[in-house]
């Protein structure tokens, strides 16, 4: 079972990353720090006769990573009540990616992966993070993907999230869920 | 009365831009296409002892533009149920800007400007755009700003929005509101 | 074209009623004041072997009214950020109504009616009324109904809503939309 | 530490009640089944010169119960994506209660109680229950109350909720939180 985490933070070892590591304790997984990648904002050419232009940045890495994953984890700090700009730029590019002839199976593959969203915020994330969760849901519904779990946690200064005992408890539930998923996959 | 529009689209003359022009008919205004600017994603150093690093990109233009504006218009396509990545990257940087010692009056100034949000989407914007409106509201509340008007409109192919008669009617209301604002400003 | 308005307010001539009358200017329509009707809260027997018990209150009036309507208008004050209790009690009973063997065509009929939601609130209705709009949307999606228009307006003291010029302008748009609907119906 | 649960369901031993009992395992608590009480919908007289009329129903019980509670638990099934009509009718009456001269301390008392919301729904409660949570939040913010915890759980047929292992795990967290609250209260 291949797991990939997309980190939306600019900080290494930031709260959303710490939270993801709790969820993934005991698992091997690939991690992409979006901040370190060169991903340019989408140029919307859905309605151009020539279609999208192939862009020479790091987005292919993301697509290839998705294609070999069974589980995707989106781990983002809550910046201004939504996912980080780096993650939004990455999400926006999906409009191009699902039309990219070099990856004809992307959309179909997305519909088979399991999805977890993890988000850490400092300003009442359990309430003010909810519109972001609704947006993730619309995204996954549009793409025909599942939206298996989300976890909102509290944290501001680096390391804070480990003190959010409710969130940490939920990471254990998610860890267990992943274990069961892994076991089920093996049996097939 | 100085008006600035921030365009979040990658397309010139896209639907959100057309909508803004309807709202601003008869007004002089400055327009910044975020897609054309070089704005790097925030590196979150709120909790670093040295604080934020001054970045050498085009963000100063944005701050200077805000500082001379009485009205800010955020005009964005709805990409994946939220503002465009370009606009989100710009918003994220506010965390740094309001702490930037070179602009000590920024936060205070923001609390005096009038704000309009215009957004155009293809997939039920009147419903699925609502979480984004809630997020804009949280942003403006956090900064102590007003949130005077928002307008969600329907459009997919370039030009579509002009056929959304309900939205076009609302642009006239907003235009009239701006006229009254301008007249009131003159009297002071 | 038969139009029915459900009034959720306890006040006669309250703001939501005034708003509805603006929308319906020039139209004949039936109006039901939910507060005047005897509607008991649903007793959830979806999972009872005998099913729901026929209740002897005024709910049959509501079903019969729906069945002869082409357009339904839900006009409610925003009480505590949602529809009034009277309207919620009425909505809840739909779970029983759509299973009521005496009205086998109800669900099918609902899928043909046009729907407008009007709501008036005193505390930032344009923002804090949005979760209610999302709920109405979920309700209509569940039932396979359309959700043609909603209008959030500001008002507290009786009559206030008539001073909300933006809302009043929108009532004219809705009135025009109803005119077009009526004309289209005639041609069929 | 006095705990009161308000049950919004029409069913005895329904899912939301089972969930509440898990949360409250080992605690003494008072329970009010709203469905069994006679609570009439509010007649909005906030703007009448004479003010509200004292109503002769069971609402006084609710106020008195609140006044002697340190913790309030709102346990409701999700009917049509929101709290049950019975609970909404009860909430609406708060507008009268906080102006009721017989209970001058009600508002102040509300600002000291701890609050838990428990809700069980059959149709994607983790997503479609979110607007309801936002509304509860607006209610509690308006009243100056705290909003300590909410728990959304999945359930349709009676007993279902006990199979929602994630929710049951969260009930244990809430139970522990209540224990700590109780211990802290003792020390004061």
XYZ file of C-alpha atoms in Angstrom:
752
model
C 0.000 0.000 0.000
C 1.640 3.198 -1.189
C 1.007 6.357 0.784
C 1.919 9.867 -0.316
C 1.718 12.969 1.808
C 1.560 16.411 0.274
C 2.836 18.996 2.710
C 1.420 22.465 2.168
C 3.527 24.277 4.727
C 6.595 26.400 4.131
C 8.026 25.159 7.407
C 9.859 21.898 7.754
C 8.613 19.969 10.770
C 5.686 22.342 11.087
C 2.517 21.379 12.895
C 0.743 19.868 9.919
C 3.792 17.734 9.190
C 4.005 16.582 12.805
C 0.340 15.671 12.674
C 0.836 13.665 9.500
C 3.732 11.789 11.053
C 1.545 10.800 13.980
C -1.087 9.493 11.588
C 1.528 7.585 9.611
C 3.545 6.172 12.511
C 4.842 2.756 11.531
C 4.155 3.237 7.827
C 6.545 3.839 4.980
C 5.381 6.766 2.930
C 6.539 9.288 0.361
C 6.393 12.955 1.211
C 6.380 15.929 -1.121
C 6.952 19.372 0.301
C 5.052 21.542 -2.135
C 6.965 24.614 -1.042
C 10.186 23.074 -2.339
C 8.752 22.296 -5.733
C 8.480 24.693 -8.601
C 4.794 24.673 -9.493
C 3.475 27.554 -11.538
C -0.119 28.746 -11.260
C -2.447 27.284 -13.852
C -3.063 29.192 -17.026
C -6.670 28.392 -17.696
C -6.885 27.170 -21.275
C -9.857 24.877 -20.927
C -11.598 26.875 -23.617
C -8.665 27.482 -25.937
C -8.743 25.675 -29.233
C -5.182 24.427 -28.709
C -5.826 23.435 -25.121
C -3.302 23.605 -22.339
C 0.385 24.197 -22.912
C 2.723 21.632 -21.379
C 4.528 23.458 -18.590
C 8.080 22.707 -17.636
C 7.939 22.729 -13.894
C 7.743 20.051 -11.216
C 4.077 19.198 -11.622
C 4.806 15.949 -13.423
C 6.358 14.700 -10.210
C 3.061 15.233 -8.488
C 1.065 13.410 -11.109
C 3.493 10.504 -11.138
C 3.363 10.352 -7.389
C -0.431 10.270 -7.387
C -0.438 7.528 -9.978
C 1.586 5.202 -7.787
C -0.302 5.940 -4.577
C -3.137 4.091 -2.912
C -3.584 6.689 -0.213
C -3.177 10.454 -0.491
C -2.724 12.633 2.553
C -3.153 16.382 2.171
C -1.464 17.966 5.175
C -1.725 21.716 5.268
C -1.494 24.551 7.701
C -4.644 26.654 7.706
C -3.518 29.984 6.292
C -6.254 32.564 6.281
C -8.923 29.923 6.867
C -8.003 27.751 3.913
C -5.270 25.520 2.555
C -1.903 27.204 1.936
C -1.334 29.040 -1.328
C 1.215 26.410 -2.339
C -1.356 23.671 -1.966
C -4.017 25.706 -3.750
C -1.706 26.286 -6.700
C -1.139 22.536 -6.825
C -4.863 21.762 -6.637
C -5.669 24.305 -9.357
C -3.351 22.519 -11.737
C -5.503 19.403 -11.505
C -7.745 21.060 -14.115
C -4.889 20.725 -16.554
C -3.632 17.387 -15.280
C -6.909 15.534 -15.785
C -6.893 16.719 -19.406
C -3.228 15.870 -19.993
C -2.977 13.235 -22.702
C 0.265 11.967 -21.259
C -1.646 10.741 -18.207
C -4.855 9.227 -19.549
C -5.455 7.185 -16.401
C -5.124 9.967 -13.871
C -8.804 10.630 -13.323
C -9.640 6.954 -13.110
C -6.800 6.425 -10.674
C -7.936 9.302 -8.469
C -11.269 7.558 -8.132
C -9.591 4.589 -6.524
C -7.340 6.277 -3.986
C -8.197 6.812 -0.343
C -7.971 10.346 0.931
C -7.163 11.985 4.239
C -7.051 15.733 4.866
C -5.097 17.030 7.845
C -5.108 20.715 8.710
C -3.714 22.710 11.587
C -4.734 26.229 12.429
C -4.377 28.713 15.226
C -7.723 30.483 15.096
C -10.557 28.146 16.093
C -9.762 25.548 13.449
C -12.634 23.300 14.545
C -15.077 25.994 13.421
C -13.266 28.318 11.046
C -11.653 25.434 9.177
C -15.038 24.029 8.187
C -15.494 25.985 4.946
C -12.154 24.539 3.808
C -13.426 21.037 4.561
C -16.539 21.760 2.517
C -14.308 22.856 -0.362
C -12.167 19.730 -0.177
C -15.393 17.781 -0.273
C -16.608 19.594 -3.401
C -13.229 18.933 -5.031
C -13.330 15.232 -4.269
C -16.983 14.920 -5.286
C -16.243 16.647 -8.597
C -13.417 14.219 -9.298
C -15.405 11.193 -8.142
C -12.910 10.580 -5.362
C -13.601 9.349 -1.873
C -13.052 11.598 1.139
C -12.334 9.162 3.891
C -11.217 11.280 6.805
C -10.377 14.773 7.828
C -8.803 16.020 10.984
C -8.710 19.611 12.155
C -6.195 20.391 14.848
C -5.105 23.352 16.859
C -1.627 24.764 16.653
C 0.220 27.967 16.177
C 3.819 27.818 17.331
C 5.873 24.910 15.980
C 5.130 21.770 17.984
C 1.855 23.050 19.397
C -0.201 20.422 17.678
C 1.310 17.664 19.780
C -0.416 19.259 22.765
C -3.846 19.014 21.142
C -4.758 15.781 22.883
C -8.041 15.390 21.061
C -6.304 15.645 17.708
C -3.548 13.284 18.750
C -6.144 10.780 19.831
C -7.741 11.041 16.414
C -4.394 10.431 14.731
C -4.369 7.066 16.486
C -7.794 6.264 15.059
C -6.550 7.176 11.596
C -3.420 5.122 12.107
C -5.571 2.135 13.014
C -7.777 2.742 9.993
C -4.703 2.709 7.765
C -3.546 -0.534 9.380
C -6.878 -2.145 8.582
C -6.746 -0.811 5.065
C -3.299 -2.300 4.645
C -4.395 -5.647 5.968
C -7.446 -5.682 3.718
C -5.297 -4.846 0.712
C -3.011 -7.761 1.467
C -5.846 -10.216 1.524
C -7.016 -9.267 -1.951
C -11.797 57.951 -4.370
C -9.135 55.450 -5.401
C -10.254 52.002 -6.463
C -7.990 49.023 -7.000
C -9.001 45.712 -8.500
C -6.996 42.593 -7.919
C -7.589 40.107 -10.716
C -7.054 36.499 -9.721
C -7.465 34.957 -13.150
C -4.782 33.800 -15.525
C -6.937 34.905 -18.434
C -7.040 38.464 -19.672
C -10.626 39.583 -20.190
C -11.873 36.539 -18.359
C -15.283 36.397 -16.757
C -14.260 37.795 -13.383
C -12.552 40.695 -15.119
C -15.624 41.387 -17.252
C -17.742 41.354 -14.134
C -15.441 43.819 -12.409
C -15.581 46.143 -15.386
C -19.368 46.142 -15.209
C -19.228 47.030 -11.544
C -16.705 49.794 -12.227
C -18.280 51.285 -15.354
C -17.664 55.018 -15.364
C -14.957 54.871 -12.706
C -11.239 55.271 -13.022
C -9.478 52.442 -11.279
C -6.153 50.666 -11.026
C -5.985 47.005 -11.888
C -3.377 44.461 -10.896
C -3.330 41.113 -12.646
C -1.856 38.876 -9.980
C -0.916 36.274 -12.551
C 1.485 38.745 -14.162
C 3.219 39.571 -10.922
C 5.974 37.588 -9.335
C 4.682 36.779 -5.867
C 6.319 33.958 -3.990
C 4.439 31.869 -1.434
C 4.866 33.006 2.136
C 7.555 31.442 4.229
C 5.924 31.359 7.622
C 8.355 32.951 10.057
C 5.886 34.347 12.537
C 7.596 32.326 15.220
C 11.200 32.797 14.146
C 13.323 34.955 16.370
C 14.537 37.010 13.399
C 11.038 37.322 11.959
C 10.238 37.435 8.281
C 12.856 37.889 5.588
C 12.255 40.727 3.158
C 11.480 39.082 -0.154
C 12.466 40.591 -3.448
C 9.420 40.017 -5.534
C 6.486 42.195 -6.600
C 4.601 42.130 -3.327
C 5.617 45.670 -2.418
C 3.561 46.839 -5.379
C 0.526 45.245 -3.815
C 1.071 46.833 -0.447
C 1.691 50.244 -1.976
C -1.432 49.871 -4.067
C -3.514 48.961 -1.029
C -2.132 51.946 0.856
C -3.377 54.385 -1.732
C -6.793 52.769 -2.205
C -10.136 53.614 -0.682
C -11.873 50.647 -2.259
C -10.472 47.184 -2.907
C -12.105 44.804 -5.342
C -11.082 41.162 -5.262
C -12.150 39.680 -8.590
C -11.404 36.005 -8.928
C -12.515 33.025 -10.912
C -13.694 30.220 -8.681
C -11.105 27.512 -9.190
C -11.924 24.343 -7.326
C -14.522 26.105 -5.194
C -12.218 28.817 -3.909
C -10.213 31.828 -4.999
C -7.472 31.153 -7.546
C -4.086 29.958 -6.343
C -2.550 33.266 -7.436
C -4.937 35.183 -5.246
C -4.459 32.791 -2.334
C -0.689 33.203 -2.519
C -1.242 36.965 -2.412
C -3.612 36.739 0.557
C -1.228 34.447 2.464
C 1.486 37.058 2.254
C -0.668 39.468 4.240
C 0.618 37.661 7.346
C 4.026 39.019 6.539
C 2.858 42.391 5.218
C 1.003 43.371 8.381
C 4.198 42.726 10.332
C 6.456 44.554 7.862
C 8.084 47.488 9.598
C 8.370 49.339 6.332
C 4.581 49.632 6.242
C 3.520 50.423 9.790
C 0.169 51.826 8.682
C -0.956 48.918 6.567
C -3.249 47.266 9.084
C -4.797 50.557 10.106
C -5.336 51.467 6.482
C -6.980 48.137 5.720
C -9.500 48.903 8.426
C -10.628 51.971 6.518
C -11.014 50.583 3.005
C -14.255 49.375 1.490
C -14.252 45.873 0.098
C -16.039 44.075 -2.708
C -15.520 40.425 -3.642
C -16.500 39.302 -7.136
C -16.270 35.649 -8.111
C -17.295 33.713 -11.178
C -17.629 29.966 -11.317
C -19.030 27.305 -13.568
C -20.313 24.788 -11.062
C -23.242 26.186 -9.065
C -21.366 29.230 -7.808
C -24.371 30.487 -5.871
C -24.116 27.447 -3.602
C -20.650 25.988 -3.968
C -19.007 29.414 -3.778
C -20.417 30.030 -0.306
C -17.579 28.460 1.705
C -15.217 30.851 -0.106
C -17.399 33.780 0.916
C -17.277 32.567 4.500
C -13.493 32.457 4.275
C -13.257 35.972 2.866
C -15.434 37.035 5.767
C -13.148 35.390 8.317
C -10.169 37.109 6.671
C -11.777 40.532 6.797
C -13.029 40.034 10.353
C -9.546 39.013 11.464
C -8.060 42.138 9.948
C -10.839 44.370 11.255
C -11.859 45.225 7.711
C -15.334 45.771 6.386
C -16.870 43.379 3.875
C -19.292 45.512 2.002
C -20.471 43.386 -0.870
C -19.945 40.122 -2.617
C -21.288 38.912 -5.887
C -21.259 35.338 -7.104
C -21.843 34.883 -10.810
C -22.098 32.035 -13.238
C -19.691 31.600 -16.091
C -17.478 29.068 -17.710
C -16.491 29.960 -21.248
C -15.032 33.456 -21.708
C -17.821 36.012 -21.888
C -20.414 33.764 -20.256
C -20.831 35.994 -17.263
C -22.392 38.740 -19.328
C -25.312 36.383 -19.918
C -25.937 35.953 -16.196
C -28.651 38.593 -16.061
C -29.094 38.369 -12.332
C -25.400 39.013 -11.769
C -25.325 41.851 -14.280
C -28.238 43.437 -12.505
C -26.310 43.223 -9.271
C -23.304 44.886 -10.864
C -25.542 47.894 -11.473
C -26.469 47.968 -7.805
C -22.807 47.862 -6.875
C -22.030 50.569 -9.405
C -24.684 52.756 -7.847
C -23.312 52.020 -4.380
C -19.867 53.132 -5.524
C -21.356 56.319 -6.963
C -22.946 57.113 -3.626
C -19.723 56.331 -1.844
C -17.868 58.696 -4.147
C -20.383 61.464 -3.617
C -20.249 61.007 0.122
C -16.463 61.131 0.060
C -16.517 64.402 -1.816
C -18.698 66.027 0.763
C -16.296 65.286 3.561
C -49.107 28.982 -12.762
C -49.888 28.297 -9.122
C -47.664 29.860 -6.500
C -47.665 29.027 -2.821
C -45.785 30.884 -0.122
C -45.003 29.293 3.197
C -44.511 31.934 5.837
C -42.289 30.868 8.704
C -42.755 33.923 10.878
C -44.976 34.303 13.893
C -45.612 37.902 12.922
C -48.202 38.920 10.389
C -46.753 41.417 7.934
C -43.279 40.698 9.207
C -40.196 41.380 7.142
C -40.059 38.037 5.393
C -43.709 38.404 4.424
C -43.120 41.921 3.089
C -40.208 40.613 1.074
C -42.331 37.834 -0.400
C -45.020 40.311 -1.369
C -42.457 42.365 -3.252
C -41.312 39.280 -5.125
C -44.899 38.330 -5.919
C -46.235 41.766 -6.862
C -48.825 41.369 -9.591
C -49.233 37.640 -9.037
C -52.066 35.717 -7.463
C -50.734 33.317 -4.905
C -51.757 31.203 -1.941
C -50.145 31.866 1.397
C -49.892 29.572 4.395
C -48.817 31.015 7.704
C -47.200 28.023 9.355
C -47.538 29.600 12.764
C -51.340 29.491 12.444
C -51.397 25.838 11.539
C -51.292 22.969 13.938
C -48.308 20.912 12.842
C -46.837 18.469 15.304
C -43.162 17.520 15.262
C -42.395 14.357 13.347
C -42.248 11.095 15.220
C -39.504 9.293 13.397
C -40.855 5.858 12.484
C -38.856 5.267 9.332
C -37.509 2.117 10.911
C -40.658 0.874 12.613
C -42.234 -2.204 11.152
C -45.660 -0.527 11.045
C -44.229 2.688 9.599
C -45.544 6.147 10.315
C -48.818 6.805 12.091
C -51.247 9.099 10.302
C -51.368 12.264 12.350
C -54.477 14.355 12.670
C -53.131 17.840 12.369
C -52.973 20.375 9.548
C -50.136 18.809 7.617
C -52.425 17.434 4.941
C -53.185 21.026 3.979
C -49.518 21.540 3.293
C -49.176 18.459 1.151
C -52.291 19.309 -0.820
C -51.036 22.819 -1.322
C -47.691 21.566 -2.600
C -49.424 19.193 -4.972
C -51.272 21.986 -6.709
C -48.328 24.385 -6.881
C -45.892 25.070 -9.666
C -43.783 27.414 -7.575
C -42.993 27.174 -3.869
C -41.713 30.133 -1.924
C -40.223 29.534 1.508
C -40.239 32.884 3.295
C -38.740 32.784 6.746
C -37.249 35.080 9.292
C -33.770 33.994 10.275
C -34.131 32.933 13.894
C -30.835 31.959 15.455
C -29.137 31.689 12.061
C -31.623 29.265 10.563
C -35.221 28.946 9.432
C -37.842 29.422 12.132
C -38.818 26.488 14.317
C -42.255 26.444 12.736
C -40.756 26.033 9.306
C -38.280 23.417 10.526
C -41.088 21.368 12.051
C -42.860 21.540 8.706
C -39.743 20.512 6.772
C -39.057 17.610 9.148
C -42.468 16.173 8.408
C -41.505 15.764 4.753
C -39.805 12.527 5.822
C -43.216 11.170 6.617
C -45.043 12.874 3.764
C -42.879 11.379 1.024
C -43.669 7.932 2.447
C -47.397 8.600 2.864
C -49.345 6.186 0.675
C -52.194 8.645 0.386
C -49.900 10.939 -1.643
C -47.972 8.645 -3.973
C -47.114 11.491 -6.356
C -45.692 13.909 -3.837
C -42.030 13.217 -4.427
C -42.431 13.241 -8.185
C -44.353 16.486 -7.989
C -41.702 18.108 -5.815
C -39.194 17.377 -8.552
C -41.149 19.539 -10.952
C -41.783 22.632 -8.849
C -39.690 25.771 -8.934
C -38.314 26.948 -5.619
C -37.446 30.292 -4.087
C -36.110 30.806 -0.569
C -36.467 34.227 1.039
C -34.971 34.947 4.435
C -34.636 38.057 6.524
C -32.303 38.422 9.461
C -30.931 41.115 11.679
C -27.405 39.849 12.295
C -25.337 39.920 9.095
C -27.737 37.759 7.120
C -25.563 37.904 3.995
C -22.874 35.963 5.855
C -24.474 34.270 8.815
C -27.459 33.115 6.768
C -25.222 31.099 4.442
C -25.208 27.835 6.418
C -29.021 27.906 6.203
C -28.796 28.297 2.434
C -26.457 25.325 2.294
C -28.983 23.309 4.280
C -31.857 24.265 2.000
C -29.655 23.175 -0.864
C -28.984 19.786 0.719
C -32.721 19.365 1.310
C -33.601 20.140 -2.283
C -30.779 17.991 -3.660
C -31.935 15.068 -1.522
C -35.469 15.395 -2.850
C -34.322 15.908 -6.435
C -35.843 19.376 -6.446
C -34.526 22.475 -8.125
C -33.316 25.443 -6.077
C -33.892 28.349 -8.373
C -33.249 31.393 -6.251
C -32.517 32.545 -2.779
C -32.503 36.023 -1.357
C -31.033 37.039 1.965
C -32.160 40.400 3.269
C -31.494 42.568 6.260
C -34.194 43.483 8.707
C -34.953 43.545 12.358
C -37.808 45.842 13.256
C -41.024 45.312 11.291
C -40.776 47.050 7.923
C -36.977 47.261 7.955
C -36.562 45.034 4.968
C -38.136 47.581 2.668
C -35.144 49.796 3.364
C -32.682 47.143 2.190
C -32.371 48.571 -1.307
C -30.162 45.784 -2.561
C -32.700 43.183 -1.484
C -35.596 45.143 -2.917
C -33.758 45.372 -6.212
C -33.352 41.615 -6.180
C -37.062 41.142 -5.553
C -37.633 42.896 -8.862
C -35.313 40.445 -10.587
C -37.221 37.573 -9.047
C -40.522 39.135 -10.029
C -39.296 39.367 -13.614
C -38.102 35.773 -13.492
C -41.550 34.674 -12.351
C -43.130 36.679 -15.193
C -40.939 34.866 -17.698
C -41.755 31.560 -16.101
C -45.447 32.318 -16.375
C -45.147 33.290 -20.011
C -43.151 30.182 -20.799
C -45.749 28.031 -19.076
C -48.491 29.534 -21.164
C -46.737 28.703 -24.379
C -46.436 25.043 -23.541
C -20.965 19.396 38.528
C -24.486 19.349 37.129
C -24.973 18.074 33.607
C -28.133 18.383 31.551
C -28.794 16.738 28.231
C -31.425 18.024 25.884
C -32.604 15.272 23.582
C -33.960 16.486 20.263
C -35.167 13.148 18.965
C -38.697 11.815 18.916
C -37.356 8.327 19.528
C -36.479 7.024 22.949
C -33.093 5.328 22.899
C -32.409 6.731 19.482
C -28.900 7.141 18.136
C -28.279 10.614 19.488
C -29.392 9.453 22.923
C -27.123 6.412 22.771
C -24.250 8.667 21.803
C -24.932 10.985 24.716
C -25.001 8.056 27.112
C -21.585 6.971 25.907
C -20.231 10.455 26.489
C -21.791 10.571 29.948
C -20.902 7.072 31.116
C -20.230 7.156 34.832
C -21.832 10.567 35.339
C -25.111 11.478 36.928
C -27.042 13.784 34.658
C -30.503 15.148 34.026
C -32.134 14.486 30.687
C -34.975 16.357 29.044
C -36.677 14.818 26.052
C -37.869 17.879 24.183
C -40.387 15.832 22.248
C -42.218 15.022 25.469
C -42.455 18.637 26.537
C -45.050 21.100 25.406
C -43.057 23.968 23.945
C -44.845 26.346 21.645
C -43.043 28.206 18.855
C -41.912 31.673 19.773
C -44.155 34.587 18.979
C -41.634 37.247 18.102
C -42.510 40.302 20.166
C -39.053 41.786 20.496
C -40.362 44.942 18.906
C -43.760 45.119 20.594
C -44.228 47.865 23.110
C -45.597 45.397 25.663
C -42.862 42.876 24.985
C -43.267 39.138 25.143
C -46.319 37.456 26.637
C -45.621 34.883 29.324
C -46.517 31.535 27.784
C -47.960 28.709 29.804
C -46.094 25.756 28.477
C -43.123 23.721 29.668
C -40.423 26.207 28.752
C -39.859 27.290 32.336
C -38.609 23.786 33.030
C -35.937 24.297 30.438
C -34.814 27.624 31.832
C -34.723 26.279 35.364
C -32.759 23.297 34.188
C -30.226 25.499 32.419
C -29.867 27.655 35.519
C -28.797 24.732 37.644
C -26.444 23.200 35.085
C -22.704 23.523 34.679
C -22.626 21.548 31.462
C -25.222 21.483 28.684
C -25.322 18.717 26.123
C -27.415 19.228 22.998
C -27.999 15.781 21.538
C -29.974 15.797 18.336
C -30.607 13.639 15.336
C -29.771 15.447 12.113
C -33.117 15.900 10.428
C -32.828 17.474 7.011
C -29.259 18.581 7.684
C -30.017 20.477 10.864
C -31.167 20.021 14.445
C -34.636 18.542 14.898
C -37.659 20.839 14.750
C -38.285 20.198 18.447
C -34.827 21.434 19.308
C -35.106 24.414 16.959
C -38.386 25.454 18.576
C -36.634 25.280 21.939
C -33.656 27.304 20.717
C -35.910 29.954 19.165
C -37.541 30.563 22.497
C -34.198 31.675 23.926
C -34.935 35.081 22.366
C -37.784 35.397 24.815
C -36.068 33.684 27.715
C -33.076 36.026 27.793
C -35.505 38.943 28.048
C -37.681 37.303 30.686
C -37.603 39.389 33.839
C -38.312 36.360 35.961
C -34.880 35.002 35.022
C -32.533 37.990 35.155
C -29.444 35.792 35.498
C -30.081 33.511 32.564
C -27.785 35.185 30.062
C -24.991 35.560 32.582
C -25.383 31.931 33.582
C -25.259 30.760 29.973
C -21.890 32.456 29.668
C -20.493 30.209 32.362
C -21.743 26.808 31.229
C -19.736 24.344 29.201
C -21.331 23.120 26.000
C -21.230 19.932 23.967
C -23.190 19.318 20.760
C -23.798 15.733 19.669
C -25.514 14.991 16.383
C -26.216 11.802 14.484
C -27.188 11.667 10.856
C -27.546 9.146 8.094
C -26.427 11.171 5.084
C -22.731 12.059 5.293
C -23.010 13.781 8.665
C -19.285 14.587 8.730
C -19.790 16.902 5.757
C -23.473 17.734 5.521
C -23.751 18.338 9.246
C -21.188 21.144 9.094
C -23.587 24.020 8.361
C -25.479 23.024 11.512
C -22.253 23.202 13.501
C -21.602 26.655 12.089
C -25.078 27.691 13.214
C -24.585 26.332 16.717
C -21.370 28.326 16.788
C -23.133 31.545 15.759
C -25.740 30.912 18.462
C -23.156 30.394 21.169
C -21.066 33.368 20.014
C -24.148 35.594 20.055
C -24.928 34.556 23.610
C -21.321 34.823 24.731
C -21.254 31.112 25.498
C -18.404 28.714 25.029
C -18.629 25.904 22.477
C -16.372 23.270 23.892
C -16.935 20.229 21.751
C -19.034 18.846 18.975
C -19.269 15.342 17.690
C -20.867 14.297 14.407
C -21.684 10.635 14.099
C -23.156 8.322 11.552
C -26.356 6.440 12.141
C -29.669 5.699 10.591
C -31.371 2.679 12.051
C -31.670 2.608 15.843
C -28.403 1.451 17.384
C -26.315 2.214 14.311
C -24.264 4.827 16.020
C -22.641 2.283 18.298
C -20.992 0.838 15.202
C -19.390 4.163 14.279
C -16.069 3.313 15.903
C -14.572 6.721 15.229
C -17.457 8.437 16.969
C -17.396 6.007 19.874
C -13.707 6.686 20.297
C -14.454 10.384 20.431
C -17.095 9.819 23.107
C -14.325 8.416 25.278
C -12.304 11.582 24.756
C -15.295 13.655 25.744
C -15.910 11.463 28.751
C -12.333 12.006 29.836
C -12.682 15.751 29.291
C -15.749 15.765 31.529
C -13.837 13.838 34.185
C -11.102 16.437 34.155
C -13.655 19.201 34.289
C -15.240 17.576 37.297
C -11.933 17.185 39.061
C -10.995 20.785 38.336
C -14.319 21.968 39.705
C -13.733 20.114 42.930
C -10.400 21.752 43.507
C -11.838 25.235 43.290
